Coordinates of C-alpha atoms in Angstrom, one line a residue:
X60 CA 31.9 67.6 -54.8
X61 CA 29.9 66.7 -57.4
X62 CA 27.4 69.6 -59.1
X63 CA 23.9 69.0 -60.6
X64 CA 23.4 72.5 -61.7
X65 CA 19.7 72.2 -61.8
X66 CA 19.6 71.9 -58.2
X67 CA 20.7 74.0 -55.2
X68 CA 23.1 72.4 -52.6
X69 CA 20.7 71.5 -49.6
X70 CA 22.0 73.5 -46.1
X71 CA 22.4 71.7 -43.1
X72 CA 19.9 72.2 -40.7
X73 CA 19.1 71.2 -36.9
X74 CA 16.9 68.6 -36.9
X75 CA 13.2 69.9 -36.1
X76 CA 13.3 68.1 -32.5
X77 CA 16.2 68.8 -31.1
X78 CA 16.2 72.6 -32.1
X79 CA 12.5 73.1 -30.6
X80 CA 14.1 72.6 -27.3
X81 CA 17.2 75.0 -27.6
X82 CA 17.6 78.9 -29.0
X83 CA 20.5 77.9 -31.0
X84 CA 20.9 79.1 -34.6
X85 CA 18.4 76.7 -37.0
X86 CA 20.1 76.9 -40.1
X87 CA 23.8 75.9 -40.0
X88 CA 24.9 77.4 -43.3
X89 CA 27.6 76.3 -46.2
X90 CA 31.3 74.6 -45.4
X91 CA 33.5 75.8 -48.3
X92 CA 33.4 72.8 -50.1
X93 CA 29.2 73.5 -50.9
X94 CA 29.8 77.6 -51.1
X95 CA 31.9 76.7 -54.3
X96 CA 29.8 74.1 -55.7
X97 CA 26.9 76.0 -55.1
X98 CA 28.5 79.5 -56.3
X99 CA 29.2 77.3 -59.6
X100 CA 25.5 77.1 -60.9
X101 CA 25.6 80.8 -61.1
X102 CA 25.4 81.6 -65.0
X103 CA 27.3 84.8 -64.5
X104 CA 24.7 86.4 -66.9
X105 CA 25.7 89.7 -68.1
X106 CA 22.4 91.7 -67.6
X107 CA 21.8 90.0 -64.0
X108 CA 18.2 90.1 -63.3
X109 CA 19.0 89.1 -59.5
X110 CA 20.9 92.6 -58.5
X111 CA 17.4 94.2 -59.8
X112 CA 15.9 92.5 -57.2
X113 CA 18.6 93.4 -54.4
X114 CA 17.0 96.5 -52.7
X115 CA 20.3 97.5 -51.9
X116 CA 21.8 96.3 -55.7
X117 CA 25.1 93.8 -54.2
X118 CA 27.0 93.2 -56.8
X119 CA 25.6 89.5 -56.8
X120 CA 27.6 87.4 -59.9
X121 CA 30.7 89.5 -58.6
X122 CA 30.9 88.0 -55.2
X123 CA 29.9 84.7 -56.6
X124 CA 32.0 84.6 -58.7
X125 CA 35.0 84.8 -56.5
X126 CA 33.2 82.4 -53.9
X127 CA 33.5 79.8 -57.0
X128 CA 36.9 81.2 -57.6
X129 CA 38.2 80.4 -53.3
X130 CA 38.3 84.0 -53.0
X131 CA 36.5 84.5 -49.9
X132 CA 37.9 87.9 -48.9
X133 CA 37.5 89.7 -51.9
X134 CA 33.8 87.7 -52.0
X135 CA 33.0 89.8 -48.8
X136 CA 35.1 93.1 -50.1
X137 CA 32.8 92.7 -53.0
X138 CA 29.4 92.7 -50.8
X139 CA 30.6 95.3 -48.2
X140 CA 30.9 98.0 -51.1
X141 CA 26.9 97.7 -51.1
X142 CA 25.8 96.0 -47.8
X143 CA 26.8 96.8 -44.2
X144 CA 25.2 93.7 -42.6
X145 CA 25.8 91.1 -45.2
X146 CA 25.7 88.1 -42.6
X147 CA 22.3 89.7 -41.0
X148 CA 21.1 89.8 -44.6
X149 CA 22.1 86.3 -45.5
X150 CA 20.1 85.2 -42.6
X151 CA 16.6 86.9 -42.7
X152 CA 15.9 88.9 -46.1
X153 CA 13.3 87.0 -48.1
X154 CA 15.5 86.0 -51.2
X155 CA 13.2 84.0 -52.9
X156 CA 10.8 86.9 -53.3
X157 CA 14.1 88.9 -54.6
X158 CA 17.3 88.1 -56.0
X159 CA 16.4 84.6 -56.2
X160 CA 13.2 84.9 -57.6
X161 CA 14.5 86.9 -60.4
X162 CA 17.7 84.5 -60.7
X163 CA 17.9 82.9 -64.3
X164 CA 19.0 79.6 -63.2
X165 CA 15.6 79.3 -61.3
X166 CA 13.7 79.6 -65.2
X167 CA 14.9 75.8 -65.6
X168 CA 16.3 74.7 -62.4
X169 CA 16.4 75.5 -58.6
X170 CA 17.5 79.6 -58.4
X171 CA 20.9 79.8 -57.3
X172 CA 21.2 79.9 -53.4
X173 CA 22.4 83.9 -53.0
X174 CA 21.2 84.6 -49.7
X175 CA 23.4 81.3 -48.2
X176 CA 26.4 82.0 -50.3
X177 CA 26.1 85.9 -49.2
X178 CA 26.0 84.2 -45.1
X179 CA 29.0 82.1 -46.1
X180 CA 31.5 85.2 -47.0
X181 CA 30.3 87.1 -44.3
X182 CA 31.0 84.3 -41.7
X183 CA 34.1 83.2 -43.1
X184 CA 35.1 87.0 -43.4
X185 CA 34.2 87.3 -39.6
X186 CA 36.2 84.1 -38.4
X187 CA 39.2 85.1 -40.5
X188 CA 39.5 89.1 -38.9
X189 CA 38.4 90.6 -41.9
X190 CA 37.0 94.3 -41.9
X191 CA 35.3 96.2 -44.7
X192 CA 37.7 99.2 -46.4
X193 CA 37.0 102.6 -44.7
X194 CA 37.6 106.0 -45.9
X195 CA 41.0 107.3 -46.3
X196 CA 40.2 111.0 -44.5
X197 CA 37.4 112.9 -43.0
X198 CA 35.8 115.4 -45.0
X199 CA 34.8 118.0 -42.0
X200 CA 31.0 117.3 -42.2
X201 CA 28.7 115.7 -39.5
X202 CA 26.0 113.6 -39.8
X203 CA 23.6 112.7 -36.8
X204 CA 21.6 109.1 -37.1
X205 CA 18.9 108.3 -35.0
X206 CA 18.6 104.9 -34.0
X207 CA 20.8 101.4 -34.7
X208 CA 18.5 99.1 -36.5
X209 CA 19.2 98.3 -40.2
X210 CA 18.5 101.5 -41.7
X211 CA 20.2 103.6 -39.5
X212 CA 23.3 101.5 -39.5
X213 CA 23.4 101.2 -43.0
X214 CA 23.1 105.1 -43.8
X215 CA 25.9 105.2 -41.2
X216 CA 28.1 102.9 -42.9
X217 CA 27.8 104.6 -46.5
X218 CA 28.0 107.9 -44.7
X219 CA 31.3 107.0 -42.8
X220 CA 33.1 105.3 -46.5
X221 CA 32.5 108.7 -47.9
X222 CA 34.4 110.6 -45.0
X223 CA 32.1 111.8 -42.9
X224 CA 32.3 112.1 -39.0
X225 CA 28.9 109.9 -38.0
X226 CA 27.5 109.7 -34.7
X227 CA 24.7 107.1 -34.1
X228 CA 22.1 107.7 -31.0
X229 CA 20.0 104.9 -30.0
X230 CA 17.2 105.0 -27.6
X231 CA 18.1 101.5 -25.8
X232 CA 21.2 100.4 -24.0
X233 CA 22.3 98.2 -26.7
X234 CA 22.5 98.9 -30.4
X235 CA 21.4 96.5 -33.1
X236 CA 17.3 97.8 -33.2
X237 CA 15.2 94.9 -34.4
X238 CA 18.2 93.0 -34.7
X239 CA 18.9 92.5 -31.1
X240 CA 15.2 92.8 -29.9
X241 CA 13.2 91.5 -32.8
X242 CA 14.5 88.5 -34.2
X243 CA 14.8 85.2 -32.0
X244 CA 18.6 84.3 -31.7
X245 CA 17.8 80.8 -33.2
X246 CA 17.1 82.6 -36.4
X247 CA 20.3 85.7 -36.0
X248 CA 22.9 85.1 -33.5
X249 CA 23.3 87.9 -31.0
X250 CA 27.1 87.5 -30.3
X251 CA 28.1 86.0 -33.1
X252 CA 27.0 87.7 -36.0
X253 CA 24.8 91.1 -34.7
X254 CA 27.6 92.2 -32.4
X255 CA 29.9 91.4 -35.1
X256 CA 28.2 93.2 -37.5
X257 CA 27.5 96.0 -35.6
X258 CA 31.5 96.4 -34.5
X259 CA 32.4 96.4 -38.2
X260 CA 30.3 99.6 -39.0
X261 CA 31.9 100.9 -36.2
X262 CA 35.4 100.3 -37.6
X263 CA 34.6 102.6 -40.2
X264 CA 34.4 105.2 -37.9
X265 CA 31.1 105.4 -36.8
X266 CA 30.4 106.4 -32.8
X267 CA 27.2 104.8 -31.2
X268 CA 25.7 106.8 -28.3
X269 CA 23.1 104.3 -26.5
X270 CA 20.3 105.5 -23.8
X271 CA 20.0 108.8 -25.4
X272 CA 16.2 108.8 -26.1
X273 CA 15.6 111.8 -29.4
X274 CA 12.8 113.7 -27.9
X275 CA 13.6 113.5 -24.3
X276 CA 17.4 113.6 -24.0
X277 CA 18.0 116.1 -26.8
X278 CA 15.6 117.2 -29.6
X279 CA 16.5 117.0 -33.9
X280 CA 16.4 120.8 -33.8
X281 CA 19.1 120.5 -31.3
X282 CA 21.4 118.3 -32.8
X283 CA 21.0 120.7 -36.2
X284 CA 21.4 124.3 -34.4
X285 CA 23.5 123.4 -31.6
X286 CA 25.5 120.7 -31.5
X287 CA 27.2 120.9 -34.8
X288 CA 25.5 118.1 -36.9
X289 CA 25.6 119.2 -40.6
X290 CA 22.4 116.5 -41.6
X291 CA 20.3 114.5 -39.7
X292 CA 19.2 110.4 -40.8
X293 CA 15.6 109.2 -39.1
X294 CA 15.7 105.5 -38.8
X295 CA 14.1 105.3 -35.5
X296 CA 11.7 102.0 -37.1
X297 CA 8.2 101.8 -35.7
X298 CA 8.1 99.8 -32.3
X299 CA 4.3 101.0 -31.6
X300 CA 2.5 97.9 -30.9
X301 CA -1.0 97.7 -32.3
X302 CA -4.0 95.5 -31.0
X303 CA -7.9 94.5 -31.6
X304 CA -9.4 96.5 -29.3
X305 CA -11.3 93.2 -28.2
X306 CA -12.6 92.4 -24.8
X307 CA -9.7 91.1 -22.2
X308 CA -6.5 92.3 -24.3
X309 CA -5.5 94.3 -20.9
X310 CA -5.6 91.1 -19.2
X311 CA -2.5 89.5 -17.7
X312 CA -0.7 87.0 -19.8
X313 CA -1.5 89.4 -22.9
X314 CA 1.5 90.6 -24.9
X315 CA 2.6 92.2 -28.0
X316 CA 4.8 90.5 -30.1
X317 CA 7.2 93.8 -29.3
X318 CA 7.1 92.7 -25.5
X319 CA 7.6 89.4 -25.8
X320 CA 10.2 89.2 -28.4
X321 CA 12.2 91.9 -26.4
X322 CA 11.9 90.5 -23.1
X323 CA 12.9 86.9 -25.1
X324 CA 15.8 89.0 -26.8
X325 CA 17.3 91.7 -25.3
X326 CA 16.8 91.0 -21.4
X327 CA 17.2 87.6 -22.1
X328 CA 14.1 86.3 -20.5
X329 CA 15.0 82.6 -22.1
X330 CA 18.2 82.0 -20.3
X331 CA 17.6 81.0 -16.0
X332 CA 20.3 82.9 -15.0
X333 CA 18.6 86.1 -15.5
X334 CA 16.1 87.6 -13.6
X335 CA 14.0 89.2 -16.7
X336 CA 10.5 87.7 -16.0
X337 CA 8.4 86.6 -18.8
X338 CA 5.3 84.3 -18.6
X339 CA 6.1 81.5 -20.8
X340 CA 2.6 80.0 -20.8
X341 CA 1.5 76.3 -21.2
X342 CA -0.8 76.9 -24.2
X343 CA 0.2 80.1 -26.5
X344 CA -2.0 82.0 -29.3
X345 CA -0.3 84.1 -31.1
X346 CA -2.3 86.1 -33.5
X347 CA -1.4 87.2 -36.6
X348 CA 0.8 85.5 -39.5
X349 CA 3.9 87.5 -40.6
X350 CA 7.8 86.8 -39.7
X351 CA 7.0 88.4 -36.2
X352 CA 4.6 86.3 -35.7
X353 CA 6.6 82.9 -36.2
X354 CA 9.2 84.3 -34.4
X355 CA 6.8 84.7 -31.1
X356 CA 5.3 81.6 -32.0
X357 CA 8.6 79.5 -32.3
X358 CA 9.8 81.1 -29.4
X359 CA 7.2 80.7 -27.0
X360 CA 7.9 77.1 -28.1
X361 CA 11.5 76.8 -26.9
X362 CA 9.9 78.0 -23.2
X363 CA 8.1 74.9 -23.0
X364 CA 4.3 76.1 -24.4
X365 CA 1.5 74.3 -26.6
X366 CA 1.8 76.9 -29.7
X367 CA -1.2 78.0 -32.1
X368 CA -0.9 80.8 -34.9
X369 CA -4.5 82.4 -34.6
X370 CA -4.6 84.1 -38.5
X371 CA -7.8 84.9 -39.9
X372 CA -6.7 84.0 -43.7
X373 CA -6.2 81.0 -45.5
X374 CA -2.5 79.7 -45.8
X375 CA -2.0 81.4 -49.5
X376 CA -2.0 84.5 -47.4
X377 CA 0.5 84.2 -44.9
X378 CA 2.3 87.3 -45.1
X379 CA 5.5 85.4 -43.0
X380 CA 8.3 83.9 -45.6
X381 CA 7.7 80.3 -47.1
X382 CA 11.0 78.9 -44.8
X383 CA 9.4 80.4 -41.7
X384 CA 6.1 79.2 -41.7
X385 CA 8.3 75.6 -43.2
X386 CA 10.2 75.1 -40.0
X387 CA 7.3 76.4 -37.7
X388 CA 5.6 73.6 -39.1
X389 CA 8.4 70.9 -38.6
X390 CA 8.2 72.1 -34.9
X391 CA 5.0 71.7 -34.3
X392 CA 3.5 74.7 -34.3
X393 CA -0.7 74.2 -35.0
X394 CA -2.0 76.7 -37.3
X395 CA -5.6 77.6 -36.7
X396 CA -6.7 79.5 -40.4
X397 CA -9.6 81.1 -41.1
X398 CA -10.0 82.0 -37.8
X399 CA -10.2 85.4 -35.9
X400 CA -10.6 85.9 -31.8
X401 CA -13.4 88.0 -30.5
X402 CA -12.5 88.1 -26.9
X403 CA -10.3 86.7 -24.5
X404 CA -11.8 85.5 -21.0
X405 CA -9.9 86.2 -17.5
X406 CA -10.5 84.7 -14.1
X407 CA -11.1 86.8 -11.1
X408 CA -7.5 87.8 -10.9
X409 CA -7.7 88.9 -14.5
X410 CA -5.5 85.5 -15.8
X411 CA -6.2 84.9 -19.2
X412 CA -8.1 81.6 -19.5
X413 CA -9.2 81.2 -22.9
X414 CA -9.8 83.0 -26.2
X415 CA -13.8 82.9 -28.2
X416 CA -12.8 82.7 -31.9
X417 CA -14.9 82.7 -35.0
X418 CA -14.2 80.8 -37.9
X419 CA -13.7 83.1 -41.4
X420 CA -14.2 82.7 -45.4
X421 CA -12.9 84.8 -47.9
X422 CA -14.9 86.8 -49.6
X423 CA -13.7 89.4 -52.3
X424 CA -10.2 91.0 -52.6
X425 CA -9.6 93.6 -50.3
X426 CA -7.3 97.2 -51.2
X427 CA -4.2 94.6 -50.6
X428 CA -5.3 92.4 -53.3
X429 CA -5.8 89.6 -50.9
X430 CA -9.5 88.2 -50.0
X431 CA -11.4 89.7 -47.9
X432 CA -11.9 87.3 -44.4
X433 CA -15.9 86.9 -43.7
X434 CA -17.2 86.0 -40.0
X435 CA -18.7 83.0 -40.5
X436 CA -22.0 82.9 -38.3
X437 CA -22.7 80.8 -35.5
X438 CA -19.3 79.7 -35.5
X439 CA -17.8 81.0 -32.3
X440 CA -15.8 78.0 -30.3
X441 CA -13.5 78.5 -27.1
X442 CA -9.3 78.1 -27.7
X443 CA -8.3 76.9 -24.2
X444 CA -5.0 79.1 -23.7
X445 CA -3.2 80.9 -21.0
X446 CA -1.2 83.3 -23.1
X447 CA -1.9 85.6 -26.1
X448 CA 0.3 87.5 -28.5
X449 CA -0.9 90.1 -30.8
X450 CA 1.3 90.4 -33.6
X451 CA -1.0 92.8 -36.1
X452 CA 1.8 95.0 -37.0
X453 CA 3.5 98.6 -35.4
X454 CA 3.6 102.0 -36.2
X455 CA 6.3 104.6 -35.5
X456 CA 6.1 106.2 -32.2
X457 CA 5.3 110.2 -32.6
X458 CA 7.7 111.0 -30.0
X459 CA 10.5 112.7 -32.8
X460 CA 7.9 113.6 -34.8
X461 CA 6.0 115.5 -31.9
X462 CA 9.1 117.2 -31.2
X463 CA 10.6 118.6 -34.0
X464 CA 9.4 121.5 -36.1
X465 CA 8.4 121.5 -39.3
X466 CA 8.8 118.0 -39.8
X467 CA 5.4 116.2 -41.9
X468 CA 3.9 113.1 -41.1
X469 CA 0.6 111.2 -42.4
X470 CA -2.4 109.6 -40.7
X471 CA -0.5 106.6 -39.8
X472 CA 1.7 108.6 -38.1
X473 CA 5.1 107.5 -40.2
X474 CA 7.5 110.5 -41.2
X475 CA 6.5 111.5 -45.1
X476 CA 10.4 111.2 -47.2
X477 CA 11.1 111.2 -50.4
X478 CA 11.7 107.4 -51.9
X479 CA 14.6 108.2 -53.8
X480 CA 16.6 110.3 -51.3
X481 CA 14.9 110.1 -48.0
X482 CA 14.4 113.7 -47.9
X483 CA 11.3 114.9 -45.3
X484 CA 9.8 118.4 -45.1
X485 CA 12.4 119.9 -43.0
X486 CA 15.7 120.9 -44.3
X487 CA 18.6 118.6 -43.3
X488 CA 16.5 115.8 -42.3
X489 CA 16.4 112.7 -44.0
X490 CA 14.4 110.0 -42.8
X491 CA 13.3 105.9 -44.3
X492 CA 12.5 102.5 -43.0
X493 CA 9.9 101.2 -40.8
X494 CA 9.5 105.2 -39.4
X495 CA 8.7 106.2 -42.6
X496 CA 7.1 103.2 -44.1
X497 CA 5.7 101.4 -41.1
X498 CA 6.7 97.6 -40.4
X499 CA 9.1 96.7 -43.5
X500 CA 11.3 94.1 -43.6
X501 CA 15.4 94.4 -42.8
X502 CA 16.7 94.5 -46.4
X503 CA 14.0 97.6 -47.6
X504 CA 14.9 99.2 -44.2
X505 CA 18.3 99.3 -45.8
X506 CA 17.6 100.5 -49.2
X507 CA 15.7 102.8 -47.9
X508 CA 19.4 103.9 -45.3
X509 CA 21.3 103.6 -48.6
X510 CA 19.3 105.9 -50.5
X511 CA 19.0 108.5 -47.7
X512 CA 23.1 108.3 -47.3
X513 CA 23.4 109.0 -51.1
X514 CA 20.9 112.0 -50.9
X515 CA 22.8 113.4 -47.9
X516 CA 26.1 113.2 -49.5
X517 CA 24.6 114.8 -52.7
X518 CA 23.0 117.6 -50.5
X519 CA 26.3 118.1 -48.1
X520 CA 28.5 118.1 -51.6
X521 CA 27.0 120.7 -53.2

């Protein structure tokens, strides 16, 4: 096909109103035809600028350049060396504030499309049978790894390429973390590409133990002095909902985004063969403006509901990624800005019936370098809804931290690590992600497994 190297090759996607009616996957990716002509534009600069912005450095011009080449397997060979969930990552890490924003082609041009062409060898490597390379031999060490989300599957994967015997305990009865309970399956297939993923890290070696809850079922000290384990990885994310503290929020028809999303996800609440209740609603506020928050948003608008985002800055300061807040849009979500809810009314059941907002202004930056948002007064006006989500963000539950010794935490409750390495206070236990950093996004979650895998090898080699 024909290549105008100034411009990306546009992705196929399902129109905006048939896909608000059905939890099939939005984006419908590259053939081979527009992998190659897209993996042409690359430059192939020899100081790439775009694997500086990779948190967990792919080897980006190398895997594009065999895309543009035909070579599909040893495109994905290439990524796997770096990336355990390359068709996960193609799908939700925010690109275009990383590799592509630092892409040279973008200077003059549309940035070369990395996160598509990094979804197109990891599907095409899925539909063909191929695995990523694992180790030759074990090495006789252990490593434990407490939960299955991003960062604890990728510190398993690295772990189990260097030889050692990894066993993965998740809290829930299926593994995948955020993956499977998070993230709407119109944006990351369950079946298709999480499972998928998730039973290629396990070809390398790696064991997953669900319903074992660290804390309750065992303890870290345990695992260390007991049962054998030579290291230990935290990456247990933070699933610790937080809320206003406004009047009504313990009203039914009040969720979480944590709630909802899981009920939506893992007990798959959306499909009428289960029996996993969930109260769709008829006219939905969701409150709060990150990727969680269009997810809860764009879902509660596949079970039939009215939608409104309830943030309380302007649009500059949506937190969620440009594409999400894009196709939210073309659904028709309505986004009420500037605006901030002060209570939430019940009937004498304790329904919820409506939410009392106030309009907002912004005033001077803040410590996050965004504006300040100032009550405007006298501006109070009633949404008319039967359903609210709070989406402000989670913390880590303390239910490791309370439970093992020695380990330090801070005010917010995350587990205190070393950057670099992912050491914590306690010997032998490495921790990073969302339990150490609080809400994150997938692709820091696993830099922050890789690094923790490379300290633990360093420490276990010495």
């Amino acid at each position: 096909m024909e290549v105008d190297v100034l411009k990306r090759v546009p992705v196929r996607e399902q129109e905006p109103e048939v896909r608000a009616a059905n939890f099939e996957e939005v984006c419908l990716g590259y053939d081979k035809e527009e992998a190659m002509a897209e993996a042409v534009r690359c430059l192939q600069c020899k100081n790439p600028q775009c694997v500086k912005g990779c948190p967990v450095n792919i080897d980006i011009p190398g895997f594009i350049k065999e895309i543009a080449e035909g070579n599909t397997a040893e495109a994905y060979q290439v990524i796997s060396r770096y990336s355990a969930l390359p068709a996960v990552c193609g799908r939700v890490c925010p690109q275009e504030s990383q590799c592509e924003a630092k892409c040279i082609r973008g200077i003059k041009g549309d940035a070369v499309s990395i996160g598509k062409l990094e979804r197109f060898a990891a599907d095409t490597a899925r539909e063909e049978g191929i695995k990523p390379q694992k180790a030759e031999s074990l090495n006789g060490k252990k490593v434990a790894v407490i939960g299955s989300g991003p960062a604890g599957l990728t510190c398993a994967g690295d772990l189990a390429k260097l030889g050692y015997d990894v066993t993965i305990f998740e809290a829930l009865h299926k593994a995948g973390g955020v993956l499977s309970y998070g993230i709407p399956e119109f944006r990351l297939p369950k079946t298709k590409v999480v499972d998928a993923e998730i039973d290629n890290v396990k070809s390398l070696g790696v064991k997953i133990e669900t319903n074992v809850v660290i804390g309750k079922a065992t303890t870290i000290d345990e695992l260390l002095d007991e049962e054998g384990f030579d290291a230990v990885f935290i990456g247990s994310g933070a699933g610790l909902p937080k809320f206003m503290g406004i009047p009504g929020e313990n009203a039914n028809g009040v969720f979480s985004a944590n709630e909802y999303l899981t009920r939506s996800n893992l007990m798959q609440a959306f499909d009428d063969s289960y029996a996993t209740p969930i109260i769709a609603g008829k006219k939905v506020a969701v409150v709060g403006g990150g990727n969680v928050a269009m997810d809860a948003a764009r879902t509660a608008l596949r079970l039939g509901a009215e939608v409104h985002i309830v943030y309380r800055r302007s649009e500059e300061e949506l937190p969620a990624r440009v594409e999400e807040v894009h196709h939210a849009k073309e659904e028709g979500i309505i986004f009420d800005l500037l605006t901030n809810p002060v209570e939430i009314h019940t009937d004498g059941e304790g329904n919820v019936t409506g939410m009392t907002c106030i309009r907002m202004e912004l005033g001077e930056p803040d410590d996050s370098g965004r504006r300040r948002p100032v009550e405007v007064p006298g501006s109070e006006f009633t949404l008319e809804v039967d359903t609210v989500i709070m989406s402000l963000g989670t913390s880590p539950n303390p239910l490791i931290s309370s439970t093992t010794e020695g380990l330090e935490t801070n005010k917010w409750k995350c587990i205190v690590a070393e950057e670099e390495n992912g050491q914590t206070s306690k010997a032998k236990v490495y921790a990073g992600g969302d339990a150490v950093t609080g809400a994150a996004t997938v692709i820091l979650a696993m830099g922050a497994g890789k690094a923790a895998a490379k300290g633990i090898h360093e420490f276990l080699s010495k």
